[in-house]
Amino acid sequence: IEAVELPKLGQSAFLGDDLAVIETATSISDISAPITGDVVAVNTAVESNPALVNVDPMGEGWLLKMSVRNASEIDGMFDATGYQDLTANVDLPA
C-alpha cells in the first residue's frame, strides 16, 4: 500500500458509502462504510506509514472506528472466522 486517505473525525456515513481510499502501485480502491454511523476515531499513523495496513492489519494497521447508528446492520457482518471461511478459496493476486 502506497497511500491511505481517511475520513474526517465526526464524518457521517451510511452503510455502503465511500469512506476511505487505499492506493497501491496498481490501483486505487474505495473503502465502503461497513455500517451507518459516525467516524469516532482515525488512525493517522497509517497515513504517514501506509505499510502498517499490510504488516499489521489487525493491530497497528487499523483504519477507523465508527459509532453504530443502526444495530440491525451488525447482523449482516462477519466476525474474523466467518470472513476467513468466506475468503478461504479466493485467489488473490501475488
PDB file of C-alpha atoms in Angstrom:
ATOM      1  CA  ILE A   1       0.000   0.000   0.000  1.00  0.00           C
ATOM      2  CA  GLU A   2       1.403   3.351  -1.045  1.00  0.00           C
ATOM      3  CA  ALA A   3      -1.173   5.772   0.367  1.00  0.00           C
ATOM      4  CA  VAL A   4      -4.213   5.870   2.632  1.00  0.00           C
ATOM      5  CA  GLU A   5      -6.823   8.632   2.693  1.00  0.00           C
ATOM      6  CA  LEU A   6      -9.004   8.552   5.798  1.00  0.00           C
ATOM      7  CA  PRO A   7     -12.271  10.369   6.545  1.00  0.00           C
ATOM      8  CA  LYS A   8     -12.530  13.280   8.940  1.00  0.00           C
ATOM      9  CA  LEU A   9     -13.350  12.665  12.572  1.00  0.00           C
ATOM     10  CA  GLY A  10     -17.098  13.073  13.056  1.00  0.00           C
ATOM     11  CA  GLN A  11     -17.918  12.385   9.405  1.00  0.00           C
ATOM     12  CA  SER A  12     -21.260  10.624   8.986  1.00  0.00           C
ATOM     13  CA  ALA A  13     -21.743   7.739   6.573  1.00  0.00           C
ATOM     14  CA  PHE A  14     -24.481   5.351   5.559  1.00  0.00           C
ATOM     15  CA  LEU A  15     -23.889   1.648   5.003  1.00  0.00           C
ATOM     16  CA  GLY A  16     -22.017   1.302   1.689  1.00  0.00           C
ATOM     17  CA  ASP A  17     -20.947   4.954   1.341  1.00  0.00           C
ATOM     18  CA  ASP A  18     -17.361   5.579   0.192  1.00  0.00           C
ATOM     19  CA  LEU A  19     -15.443   6.376   3.361  1.00  0.00           C
ATOM     20  CA  ALA A  20     -11.704   5.938   2.775  1.00  0.00           C
ATOM     21  CA  VAL A  21      -9.264   5.325  -0.088  1.00  0.00           C
ATOM     22  CA  ILE A  22      -6.362   2.872  -0.368  1.00  0.00           C
ATOM     23  CA  GLU A  23      -3.799   3.347  -3.134  1.00  0.00           C
ATOM     24  CA  THR A  24      -1.410   0.634  -4.294  1.00  0.00           C
ATOM     25  CA  ALA A  25       1.119   0.627  -7.115  1.00  0.00           C
ATOM     26  CA  THR A  26      -1.532  -0.757  -9.469  1.00  0.00           C
ATOM     27  CA  SER A  27      -4.894   0.509  -8.228  1.00  0.00           C
ATOM     28  CA  ILE A  28      -6.922   2.912  -6.153  1.00  0.00           C
ATOM     29  CA  SER A  29      -9.737   1.363  -4.096  1.00  0.00           C
ATOM     30  CA  ASP A  30     -12.561   2.928  -2.151  1.00  0.00           C
ATOM     31  CA  ILE A  31     -13.329   1.544   1.288  1.00  0.00           C
ATOM     32  CA  SER A  32     -17.063   1.431   1.952  1.00  0.00           C
ATOM     33  CA  ALA A  33     -18.699   2.124   5.295  1.00  0.00           C
ATOM     34  CA  PRO A  34     -19.485  -1.237   6.904  1.00  0.00           C
ATOM     35  CA  ILE A  35     -22.343   0.312   8.911  1.00  0.00           C
ATOM     36  CA  THR A  36     -24.318   3.528   9.220  1.00  0.00           C
ATOM     37  CA  GLY A  37     -22.739   5.817  11.799  1.00  0.00           C
ATOM     38  CA  ASP A  38     -20.166   8.467  12.540  1.00  0.00           C
ATOM     39  CA  VAL A  39     -16.382   8.237  12.411  1.00  0.00           C
ATOM     40  CA  VAL A  40     -15.223   8.378  16.036  1.00  0.00           C
ATOM     41  CA  ALA A  41     -11.507   7.609  15.531  1.00  0.00           C
ATOM     42  CA  VAL A  42      -8.991   7.555  12.688  1.00  0.00           C
ATOM     43  CA  ASN A  43      -5.529   6.028  12.680  1.00  0.00           C
ATOM     44  CA  THR A  44      -3.340   8.829  11.343  1.00  0.00           C
ATOM     45  CA  ALA A  45      -0.318   6.528  11.697  1.00  0.00           C
ATOM     46  CA  VAL A  46      -1.375   4.685   8.523  1.00  0.00           C
ATOM     47  CA  GLU A  47      -1.450   7.939   6.566  1.00  0.00           C
ATOM     48  CA  SER A  48       2.225   8.528   7.324  1.00  0.00           C
ATOM     49  CA  ASN A  49       3.126   4.807   7.191  1.00  0.00           C
ATOM     50  CA  PRO A  50       0.645   3.001   4.870  1.00  0.00           C
ATOM     51  CA  ALA A  51       2.655  -0.237   5.068  1.00  0.00           C
ATOM     52  CA  LEU A  52       1.129  -0.799   8.519  1.00  0.00           C
ATOM     53  CA  VAL A  53      -2.061  -1.926   6.779  1.00  0.00           C
ATOM     54  CA  ASN A  54      -0.182  -4.842   5.179  1.00  0.00           C
ATOM     55  CA  VAL A  55       2.186  -5.591   8.046  1.00  0.00           C
ATOM     56  CA  ASP A  56      -0.274  -5.464  10.972  1.00  0.00           C
ATOM     57  CA  PRO A  57      -3.875  -5.015   9.767  1.00  0.00           C
ATOM     58  CA  MET A  58      -5.403  -6.387  12.975  1.00  0.00           C
ATOM     59  CA  GLY A  59      -3.127  -4.284  15.193  1.00  0.00           C
ATOM     60  CA  GLU A  60      -1.303  -1.064  14.297  1.00  0.00           C
ATOM     61  CA  GLY A  61      -2.731  -1.001  10.743  1.00  0.00           C
ATOM     62  CA  TRP A  62      -6.375  -0.336  11.644  1.00  0.00           C
ATOM     63  CA  LEU A  63      -8.054   2.450   9.658  1.00  0.00           C
ATOM     64  CA  LEU A  64     -11.027   3.898  11.532  1.00  0.00           C
ATOM     65  CA  LYS A  65     -13.687   3.310  14.144  1.00  0.00           C
ATOM     66  CA  MET A  66     -17.356   4.165  13.773  1.00  0.00           C
ATOM     67  CA  SER A  67     -20.311   4.566  16.081  1.00  0.00           C
ATOM     68  CA  VAL A  68     -23.300   2.343  15.344  1.00  0.00           C
ATOM     69  CA  ARG A  69     -26.494   4.130  14.362  1.00  0.00           C
ATOM     70  CA  ASN A  70     -28.462   1.060  13.254  1.00  0.00           C
ATOM     71  CA  ALA A  71     -27.617  -2.041  15.309  1.00  0.00           C
ATOM     72  CA  SER A  72     -29.511  -4.339  12.927  1.00  0.00           C
ATOM     73  CA  GLU A  73     -26.782  -3.750  10.307  1.00  0.00           C
ATOM     74  CA  ILE A  74     -24.344  -5.653  12.515  1.00  0.00           C
ATOM     75  CA  ASP A  75     -26.322  -8.852  11.861  1.00  0.00           C
ATOM     76  CA  GLY A  76     -25.066  -8.826   8.257  1.00  0.00           C
ATOM     77  CA  MET A  77     -21.394  -8.553   9.222  1.00  0.00           C
ATOM     78  CA  PHE A  78     -18.832 -11.349   9.524  1.00  0.00           C
ATOM     79  CA  ASP A  79     -16.623 -11.981  12.512  1.00  0.00           C
ATOM     80  CA  ALA A  80     -12.983 -12.883  11.821  1.00  0.00           C
ATOM     81  CA  THR A  81     -13.721 -16.610  11.475  1.00  0.00           C
ATOM     82  CA  GLY A  82     -16.688 -16.022   9.168  1.00  0.00           C
ATOM     83  CA  TYR A  83     -14.592 -13.759   6.938  1.00  0.00           C
ATOM     84  CA  GLN A  84     -11.761 -16.301   6.809  1.00  0.00           C
ATOM     85  CA  ASP A  85     -14.246 -19.012   5.838  1.00  0.00           C
ATOM     86  CA  LEU A  86     -15.723 -16.779   3.117  1.00  0.00           C
ATOM     87  CA  THR A  87     -12.342 -15.938   1.612  1.00  0.00           C
ATOM     88  CA  ALA A  88     -10.560 -19.277   2.138  1.00  0.00           C
ATOM     89  CA  ASN A  89     -10.800 -20.318  -1.501  1.00  0.00           C
ATOM     90  CA  VAL A  90     -10.349 -16.918  -3.125  1.00  0.00           C
ATOM     91  CA  ASP A  91      -7.252 -16.491  -5.283  1.00  0.00           C
ATOM     92  CA  LEU A  92      -5.655 -13.128  -4.559  1.00  0.00           C
ATOM     93  CA  PRO A  93      -3.047 -11.520  -6.798  1.00  0.00           C
ATOM     94  CA  ALA A  94       0.525 -12.010  -5.667  1.00  0.00           C
TER      95      ALA A  94
END
